[in-house]
Tab-separated table of C-alpha atoms (C1' of nucleotides) in Angstrom:
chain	number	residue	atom	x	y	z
A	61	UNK	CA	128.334	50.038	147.428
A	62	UNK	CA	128.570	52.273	150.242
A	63	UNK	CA	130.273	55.667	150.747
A	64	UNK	CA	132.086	56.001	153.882
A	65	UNK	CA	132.817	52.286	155.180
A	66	UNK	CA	132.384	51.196	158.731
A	67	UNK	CA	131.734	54.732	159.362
A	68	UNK	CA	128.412	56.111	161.367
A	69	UNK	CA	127.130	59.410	161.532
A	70	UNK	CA	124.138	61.249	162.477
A	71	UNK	CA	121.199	60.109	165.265
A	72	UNK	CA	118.327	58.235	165.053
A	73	UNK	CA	114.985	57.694	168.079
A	74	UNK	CA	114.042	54.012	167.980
A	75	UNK	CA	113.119	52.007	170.843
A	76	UNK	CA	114.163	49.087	172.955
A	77	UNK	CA	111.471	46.359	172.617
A	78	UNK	CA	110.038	44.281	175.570
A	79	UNK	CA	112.552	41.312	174.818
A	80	UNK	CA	115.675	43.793	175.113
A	81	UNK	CA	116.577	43.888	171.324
A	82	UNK	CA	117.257	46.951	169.203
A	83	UNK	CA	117.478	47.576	165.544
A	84	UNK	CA	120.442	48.869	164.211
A	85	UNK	CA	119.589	51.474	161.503
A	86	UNK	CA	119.898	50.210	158.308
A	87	UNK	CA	122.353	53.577	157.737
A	88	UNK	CA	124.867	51.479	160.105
A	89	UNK	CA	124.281	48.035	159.138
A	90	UNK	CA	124.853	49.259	155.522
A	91	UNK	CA	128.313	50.553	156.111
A	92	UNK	CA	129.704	47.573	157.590
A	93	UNK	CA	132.038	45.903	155.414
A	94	UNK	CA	131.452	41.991	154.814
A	95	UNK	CA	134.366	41.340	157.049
A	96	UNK	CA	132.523	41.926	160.160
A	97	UNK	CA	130.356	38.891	160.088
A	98	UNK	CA	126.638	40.500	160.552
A	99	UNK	CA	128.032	41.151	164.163
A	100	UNK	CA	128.645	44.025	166.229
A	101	UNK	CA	130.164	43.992	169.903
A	102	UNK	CA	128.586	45.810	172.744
A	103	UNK	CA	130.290	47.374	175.723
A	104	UNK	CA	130.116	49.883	178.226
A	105	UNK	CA	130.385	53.560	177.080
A	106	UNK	CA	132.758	55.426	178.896
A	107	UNK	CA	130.021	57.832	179.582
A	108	UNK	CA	126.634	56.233	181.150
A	109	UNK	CA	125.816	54.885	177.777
A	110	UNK	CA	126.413	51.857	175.828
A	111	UNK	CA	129.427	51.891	172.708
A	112	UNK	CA	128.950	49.292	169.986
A	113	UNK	CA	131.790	48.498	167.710
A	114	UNK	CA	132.089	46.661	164.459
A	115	UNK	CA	133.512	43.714	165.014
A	116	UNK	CA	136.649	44.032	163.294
A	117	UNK	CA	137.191	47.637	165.354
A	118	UNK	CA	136.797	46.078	168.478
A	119	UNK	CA	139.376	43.026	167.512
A	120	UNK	CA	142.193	46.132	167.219
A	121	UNK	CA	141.189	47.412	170.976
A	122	UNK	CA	141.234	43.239	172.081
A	123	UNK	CA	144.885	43.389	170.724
A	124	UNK	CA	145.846	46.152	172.904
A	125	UNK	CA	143.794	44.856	176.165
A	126	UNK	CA	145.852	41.773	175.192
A	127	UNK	CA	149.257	43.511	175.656
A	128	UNK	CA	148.600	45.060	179.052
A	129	UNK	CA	150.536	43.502	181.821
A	130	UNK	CA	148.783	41.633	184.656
A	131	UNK	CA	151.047	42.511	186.712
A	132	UNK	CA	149.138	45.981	187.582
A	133	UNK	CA	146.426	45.867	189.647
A	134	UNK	CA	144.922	49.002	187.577
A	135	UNK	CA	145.432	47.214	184.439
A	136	UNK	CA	143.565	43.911	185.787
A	137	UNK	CA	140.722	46.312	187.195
A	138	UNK	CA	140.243	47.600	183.846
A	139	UNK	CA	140.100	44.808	181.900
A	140	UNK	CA	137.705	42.977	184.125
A	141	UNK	CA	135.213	45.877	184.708
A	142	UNK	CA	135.040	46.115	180.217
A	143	UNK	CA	135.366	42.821	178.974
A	144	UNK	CA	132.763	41.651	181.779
A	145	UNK	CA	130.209	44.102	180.042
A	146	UNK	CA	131.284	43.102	176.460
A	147	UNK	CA	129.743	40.599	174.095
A	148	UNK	CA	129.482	39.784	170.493
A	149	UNK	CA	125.956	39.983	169.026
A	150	UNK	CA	124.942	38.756	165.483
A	151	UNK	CA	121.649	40.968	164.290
A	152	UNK	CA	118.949	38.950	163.078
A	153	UNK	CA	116.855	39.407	160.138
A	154	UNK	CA	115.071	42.778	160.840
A	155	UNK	CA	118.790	43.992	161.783
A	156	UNK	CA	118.007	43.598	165.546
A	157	UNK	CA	120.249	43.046	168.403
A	158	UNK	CA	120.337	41.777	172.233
A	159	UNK	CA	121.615	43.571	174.591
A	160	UNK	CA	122.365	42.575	177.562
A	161	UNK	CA	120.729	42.909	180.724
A	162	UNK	CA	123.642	44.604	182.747
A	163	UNK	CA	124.606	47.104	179.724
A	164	UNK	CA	120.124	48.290	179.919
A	165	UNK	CA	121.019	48.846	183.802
A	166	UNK	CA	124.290	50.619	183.289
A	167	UNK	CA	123.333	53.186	180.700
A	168	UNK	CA	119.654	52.879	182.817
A	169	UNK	CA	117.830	52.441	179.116
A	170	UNK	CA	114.079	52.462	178.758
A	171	UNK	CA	111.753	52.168	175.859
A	172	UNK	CA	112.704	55.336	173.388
A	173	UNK	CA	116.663	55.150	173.164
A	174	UNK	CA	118.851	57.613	171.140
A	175	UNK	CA	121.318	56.051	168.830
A	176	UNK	CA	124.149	58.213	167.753
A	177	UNK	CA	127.023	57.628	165.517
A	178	UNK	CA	130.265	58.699	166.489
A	179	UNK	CA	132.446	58.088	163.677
A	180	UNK	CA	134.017	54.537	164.463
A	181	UNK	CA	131.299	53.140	166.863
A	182	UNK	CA	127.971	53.945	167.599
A	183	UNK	CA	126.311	55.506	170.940
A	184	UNK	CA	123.064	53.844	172.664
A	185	UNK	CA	121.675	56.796	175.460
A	186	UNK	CA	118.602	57.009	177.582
A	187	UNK	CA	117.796	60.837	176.130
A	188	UNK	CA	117.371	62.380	179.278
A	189	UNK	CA	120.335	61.145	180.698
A	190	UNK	CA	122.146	62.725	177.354
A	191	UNK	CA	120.992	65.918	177.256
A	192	UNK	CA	121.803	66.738	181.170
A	193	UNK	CA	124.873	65.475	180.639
A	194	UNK	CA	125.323	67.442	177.946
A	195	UNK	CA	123.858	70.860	178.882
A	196	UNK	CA	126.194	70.882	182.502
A	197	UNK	CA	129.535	69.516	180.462
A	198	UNK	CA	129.055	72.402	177.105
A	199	UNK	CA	128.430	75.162	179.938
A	200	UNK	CA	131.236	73.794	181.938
A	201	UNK	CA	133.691	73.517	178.913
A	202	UNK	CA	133.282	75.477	176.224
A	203	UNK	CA	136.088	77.226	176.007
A	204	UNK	CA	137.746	73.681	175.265
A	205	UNK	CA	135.042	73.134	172.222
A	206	UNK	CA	135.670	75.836	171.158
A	207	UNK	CA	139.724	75.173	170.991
A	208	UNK	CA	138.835	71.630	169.456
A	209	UNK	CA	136.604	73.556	166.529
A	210	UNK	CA	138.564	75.731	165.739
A	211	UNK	CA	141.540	73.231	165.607
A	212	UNK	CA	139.342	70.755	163.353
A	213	UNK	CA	136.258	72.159	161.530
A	214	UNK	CA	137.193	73.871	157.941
I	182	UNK	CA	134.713	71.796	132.596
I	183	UNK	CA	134.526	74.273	135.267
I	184	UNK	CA	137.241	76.827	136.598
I	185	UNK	CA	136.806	76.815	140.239
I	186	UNK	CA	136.427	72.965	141.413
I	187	UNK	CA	134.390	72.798	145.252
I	188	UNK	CA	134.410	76.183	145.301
I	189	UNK	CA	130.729	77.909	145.687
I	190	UNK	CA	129.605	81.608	145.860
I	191	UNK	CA	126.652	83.526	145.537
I	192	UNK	CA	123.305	83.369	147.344
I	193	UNK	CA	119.756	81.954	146.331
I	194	UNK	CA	116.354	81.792	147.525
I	195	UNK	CA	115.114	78.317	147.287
I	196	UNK	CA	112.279	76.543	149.129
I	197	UNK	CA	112.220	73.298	151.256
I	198	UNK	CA	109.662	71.128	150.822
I	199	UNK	CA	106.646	69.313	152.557
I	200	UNK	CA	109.006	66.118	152.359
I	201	UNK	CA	112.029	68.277	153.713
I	202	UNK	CA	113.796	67.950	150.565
I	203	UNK	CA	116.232	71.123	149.229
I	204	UNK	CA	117.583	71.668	145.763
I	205	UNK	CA	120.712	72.133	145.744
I	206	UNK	CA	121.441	75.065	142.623
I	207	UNK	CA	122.520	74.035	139.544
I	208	UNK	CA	125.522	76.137	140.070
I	209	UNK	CA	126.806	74.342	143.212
I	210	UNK	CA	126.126	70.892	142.155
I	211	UNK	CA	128.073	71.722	138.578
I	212	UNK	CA	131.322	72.393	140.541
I	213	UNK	CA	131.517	69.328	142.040
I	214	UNK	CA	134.067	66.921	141.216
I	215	UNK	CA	133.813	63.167	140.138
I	216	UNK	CA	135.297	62.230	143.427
I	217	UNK	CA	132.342	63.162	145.678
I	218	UNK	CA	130.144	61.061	143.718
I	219	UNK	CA	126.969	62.926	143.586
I	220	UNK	CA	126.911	63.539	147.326
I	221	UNK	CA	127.111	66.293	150.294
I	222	UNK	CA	127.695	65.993	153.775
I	223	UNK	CA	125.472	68.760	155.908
I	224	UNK	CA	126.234	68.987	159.306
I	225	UNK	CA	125.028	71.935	162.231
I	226	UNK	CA	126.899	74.973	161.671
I	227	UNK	CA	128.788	76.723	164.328
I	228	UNK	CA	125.846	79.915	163.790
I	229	UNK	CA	122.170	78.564	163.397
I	230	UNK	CA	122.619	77.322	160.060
I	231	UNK	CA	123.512	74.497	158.664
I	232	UNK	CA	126.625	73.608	157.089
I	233	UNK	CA	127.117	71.467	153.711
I	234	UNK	CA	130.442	70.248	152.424
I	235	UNK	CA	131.251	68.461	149.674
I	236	UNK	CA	131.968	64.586	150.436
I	237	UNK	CA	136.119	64.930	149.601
I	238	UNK	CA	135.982	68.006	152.124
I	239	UNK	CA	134.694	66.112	154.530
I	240	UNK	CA	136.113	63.480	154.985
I	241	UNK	CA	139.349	65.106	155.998
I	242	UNK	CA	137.441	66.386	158.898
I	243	UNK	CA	136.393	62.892	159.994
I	244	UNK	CA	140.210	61.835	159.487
I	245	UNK	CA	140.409	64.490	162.456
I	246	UNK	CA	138.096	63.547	164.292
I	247	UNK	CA	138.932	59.673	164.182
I	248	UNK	CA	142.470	60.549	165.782
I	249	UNK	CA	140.586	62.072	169.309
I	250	UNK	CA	141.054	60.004	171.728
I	251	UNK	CA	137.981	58.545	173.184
I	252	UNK	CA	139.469	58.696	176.720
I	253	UNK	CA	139.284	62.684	176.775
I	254	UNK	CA	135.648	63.850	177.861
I	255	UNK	CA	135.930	66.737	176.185
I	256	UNK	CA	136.629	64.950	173.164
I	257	UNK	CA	133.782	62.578	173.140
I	258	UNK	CA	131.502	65.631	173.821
I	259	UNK	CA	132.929	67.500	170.479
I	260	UNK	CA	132.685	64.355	168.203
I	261	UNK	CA	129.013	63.779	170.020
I	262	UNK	CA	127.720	67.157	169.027
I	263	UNK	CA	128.729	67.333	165.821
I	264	UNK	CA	128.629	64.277	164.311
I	265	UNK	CA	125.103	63.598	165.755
I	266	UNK	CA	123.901	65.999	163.183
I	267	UNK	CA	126.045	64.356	160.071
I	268	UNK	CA	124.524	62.531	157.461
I	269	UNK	CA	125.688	61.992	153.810
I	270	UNK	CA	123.499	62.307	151.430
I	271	UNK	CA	123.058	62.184	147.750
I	272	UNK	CA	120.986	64.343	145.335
I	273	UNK	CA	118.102	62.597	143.301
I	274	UNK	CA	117.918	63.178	139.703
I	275	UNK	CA	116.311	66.484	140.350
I	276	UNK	CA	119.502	67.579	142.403
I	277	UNK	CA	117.603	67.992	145.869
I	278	UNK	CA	118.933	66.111	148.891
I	279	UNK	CA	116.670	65.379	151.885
I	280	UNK	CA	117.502	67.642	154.909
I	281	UNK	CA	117.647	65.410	158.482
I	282	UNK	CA	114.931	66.547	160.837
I	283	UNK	CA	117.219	67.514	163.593
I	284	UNK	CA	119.050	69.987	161.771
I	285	UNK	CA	115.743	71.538	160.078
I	286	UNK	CA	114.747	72.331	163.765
I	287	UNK	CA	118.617	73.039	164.806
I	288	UNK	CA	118.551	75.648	161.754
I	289	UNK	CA	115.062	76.680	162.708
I	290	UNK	CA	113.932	76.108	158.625
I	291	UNK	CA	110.880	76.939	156.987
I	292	UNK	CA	109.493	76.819	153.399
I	293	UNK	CA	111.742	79.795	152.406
I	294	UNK	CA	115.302	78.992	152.829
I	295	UNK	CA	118.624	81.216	151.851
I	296	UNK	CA	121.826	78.984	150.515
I	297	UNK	CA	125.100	80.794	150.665
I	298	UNK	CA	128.166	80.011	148.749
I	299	UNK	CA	130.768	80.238	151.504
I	300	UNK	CA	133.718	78.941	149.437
I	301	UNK	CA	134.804	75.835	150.523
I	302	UNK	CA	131.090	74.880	151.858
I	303	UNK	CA	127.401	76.297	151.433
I	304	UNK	CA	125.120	77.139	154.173
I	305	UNK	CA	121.553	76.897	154.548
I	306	UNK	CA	119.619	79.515	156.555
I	307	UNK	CA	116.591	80.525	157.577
I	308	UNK	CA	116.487	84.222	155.738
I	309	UNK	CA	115.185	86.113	158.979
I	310	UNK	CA	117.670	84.631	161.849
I	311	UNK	CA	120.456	85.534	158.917
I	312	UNK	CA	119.844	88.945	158.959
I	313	UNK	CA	118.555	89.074	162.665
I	314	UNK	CA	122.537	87.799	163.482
I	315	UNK	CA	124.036	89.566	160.773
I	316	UNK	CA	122.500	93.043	162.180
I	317	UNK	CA	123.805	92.330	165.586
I	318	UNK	CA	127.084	91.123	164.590
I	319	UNK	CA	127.942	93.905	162.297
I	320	UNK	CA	127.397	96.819	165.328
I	321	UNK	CA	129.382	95.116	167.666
I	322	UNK	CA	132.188	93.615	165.422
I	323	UNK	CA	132.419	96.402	162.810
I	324	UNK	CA	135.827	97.538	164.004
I	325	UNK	CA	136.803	93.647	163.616
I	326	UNK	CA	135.343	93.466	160.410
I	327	UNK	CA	137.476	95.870	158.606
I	328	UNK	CA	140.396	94.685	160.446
I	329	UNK	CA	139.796	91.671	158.710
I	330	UNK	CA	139.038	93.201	155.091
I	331	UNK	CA	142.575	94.727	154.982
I	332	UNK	CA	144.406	91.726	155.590
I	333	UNK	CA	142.861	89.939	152.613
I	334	UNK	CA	141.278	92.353	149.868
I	335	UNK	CA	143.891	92.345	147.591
C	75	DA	C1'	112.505	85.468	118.414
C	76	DT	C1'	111.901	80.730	118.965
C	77	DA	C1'	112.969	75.970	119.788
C	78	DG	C1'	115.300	73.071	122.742
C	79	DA	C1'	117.630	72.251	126.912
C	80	DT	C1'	118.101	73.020	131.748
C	81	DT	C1'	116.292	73.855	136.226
C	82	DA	C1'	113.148	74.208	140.297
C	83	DT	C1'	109.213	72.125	142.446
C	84	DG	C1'	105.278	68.945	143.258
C	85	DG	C1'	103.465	64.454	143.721
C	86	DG	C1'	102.966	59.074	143.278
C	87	DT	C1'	104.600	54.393	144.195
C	88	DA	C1'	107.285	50.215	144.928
C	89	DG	C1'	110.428	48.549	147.925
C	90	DA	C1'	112.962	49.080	152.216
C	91	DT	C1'	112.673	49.688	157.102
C	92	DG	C1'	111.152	49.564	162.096
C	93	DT	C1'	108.361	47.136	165.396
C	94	DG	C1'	105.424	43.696	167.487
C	95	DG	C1'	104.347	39.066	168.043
C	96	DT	C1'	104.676	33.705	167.323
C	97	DT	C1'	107.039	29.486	166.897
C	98	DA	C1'	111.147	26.571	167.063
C	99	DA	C1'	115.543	25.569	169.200
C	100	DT	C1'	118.656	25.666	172.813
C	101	DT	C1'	120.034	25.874	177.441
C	102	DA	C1'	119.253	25.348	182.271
C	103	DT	C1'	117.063	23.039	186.397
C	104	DC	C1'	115.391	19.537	189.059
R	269	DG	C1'	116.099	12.439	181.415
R	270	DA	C1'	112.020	15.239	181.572
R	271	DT	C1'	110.458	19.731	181.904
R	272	DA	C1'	110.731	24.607	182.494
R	273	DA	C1'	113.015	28.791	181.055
R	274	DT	C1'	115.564	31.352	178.030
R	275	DT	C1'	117.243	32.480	173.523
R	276	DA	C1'	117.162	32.487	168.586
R	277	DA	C1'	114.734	32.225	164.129
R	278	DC	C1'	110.596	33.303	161.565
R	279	DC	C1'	106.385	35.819	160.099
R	280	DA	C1'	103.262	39.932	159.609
R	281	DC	C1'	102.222	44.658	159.024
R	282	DA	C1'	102.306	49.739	159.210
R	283	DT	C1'	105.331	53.390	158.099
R	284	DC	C1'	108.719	55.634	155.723
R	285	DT	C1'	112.045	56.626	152.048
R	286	DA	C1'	114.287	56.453	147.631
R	287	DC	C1'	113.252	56.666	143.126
R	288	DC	C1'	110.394	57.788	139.231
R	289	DC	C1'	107.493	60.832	136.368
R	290	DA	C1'	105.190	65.374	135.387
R	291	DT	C1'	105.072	70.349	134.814
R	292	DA	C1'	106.152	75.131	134.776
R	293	DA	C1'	109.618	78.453	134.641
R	294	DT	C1'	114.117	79.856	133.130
R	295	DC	C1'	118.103	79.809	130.368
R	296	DT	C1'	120.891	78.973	125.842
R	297	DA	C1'	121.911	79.011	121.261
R	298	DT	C1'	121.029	79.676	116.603
DNA sequence: ATAGATTATGGGTAGATGTGGTTAATTATC
DNA sequence: GATAATTAACCACATCTACCCATAATCTAT
């Protein structure tokens, strides 16, 4: 019985444990629809963070990696620098995951990690390196928030 | 039944508690219809306030937001600092929903709280920034502000 | 005016949740 | 094939949250 399915919103501080697993709030693992297996699939943000899908999300982004040609170098260089940081991860009882040793280096993660939900996946950040990106990007742009807002919010 | 379905005006003085639970008044929660099944969705407001809609209302928002493209930076940036501070929640028997932490400090909330009907959504202030922005706003924007009352007052 | 219903607020408790650690199973290495 | 190293499954516990009950104040209706 859940409200908005496969759906995650709001953040949450929990921290990565000595053996590189992280618990999924019980928020997210309690939207996922039965389809998805108990699994999630971890990748590389496109920011210096890590993006975790539910499964049956991520299959819909494998179909279109699937129909780019080979024949571009660009495409091949894409695929292989995602798919080489993406894996499929069961959680385990306490509703813990693994990740991986090159996505902790990528988004440079330590102990205290800030999980955010962003609608259709879910965001893993080390918090400083969120809010600096942050601050320089809204002072930068905010003329574009703004448009977005104003185009979106009620 | 009621006349005005989703719609809320007038303003109250209600207090948060030590648990950071609100009630949400009688008059608000009676409006409601069937579909949002007991529950609101607050979010940060675009002043320092936060924002609460009811679920239906909502989730045409996230319909918008699930059709930005995750390659645009700007767009990942919007969705990230909104929906970081969304959370649906629904009222206990006593019609009082639990507040997140990070919008009790975005909103600046302390025991003594002011909810506004703002038609289509309610907001939830702390009494003295309200009038601290209100004050400001209405000397520079009073010119603006009658502007605006002609075009609508019937 | 008064009884009954509704509403706002406070607090208690059982079960759910997050986190650390231990043991068993699987994979890798020599 | 034996052993070390890594991963997965299991257990324990402190904390937190959702749900329940209680009470005082307010409103409604006869």
């Amino acid at each position: 019985m859940t409200l908005n399915q496969n759906t995650f919103t709001g953040e949450f501080s929990y921290s990565l444990d000595t053996k590189g697993r992280l618990n999924i709030p019980a928020k997210f693992r309690n939207v996922l629809s039965k389809k998805n297996k108990n699994s999630f699939v971890i990748t590389k943000g496109m920011d210096p963070c890590i993006w975790i899908y539910p499964l049956v999300v991520w299959q819909n982004i494998e179909d279109e990696l699937k129909k780019l040609s080979s024949l571009s170098r660009v495409n091949r260089s894409f695929v292989r620098s995602t798919v080489r940081y993406t894996s499929t991860v069961k959680y385990d009882k306490q509703g813990r995951i693994a990740i991986t040793q090159n996505l902790i280096d990528y988004a440079k993660l330590k102990k205290e990690v800030l999980i955010i939900g962003m609608v259709n996946k879910i965001e893993i950040w080390n918090p400083k390196l969120l809010s600096n990106a942050e601050k320089e990007f809204h002072e930068i742009k905010s003329s574009e928030l703004d448009e977005l807002a104003n185009q979106i919010i009620l």
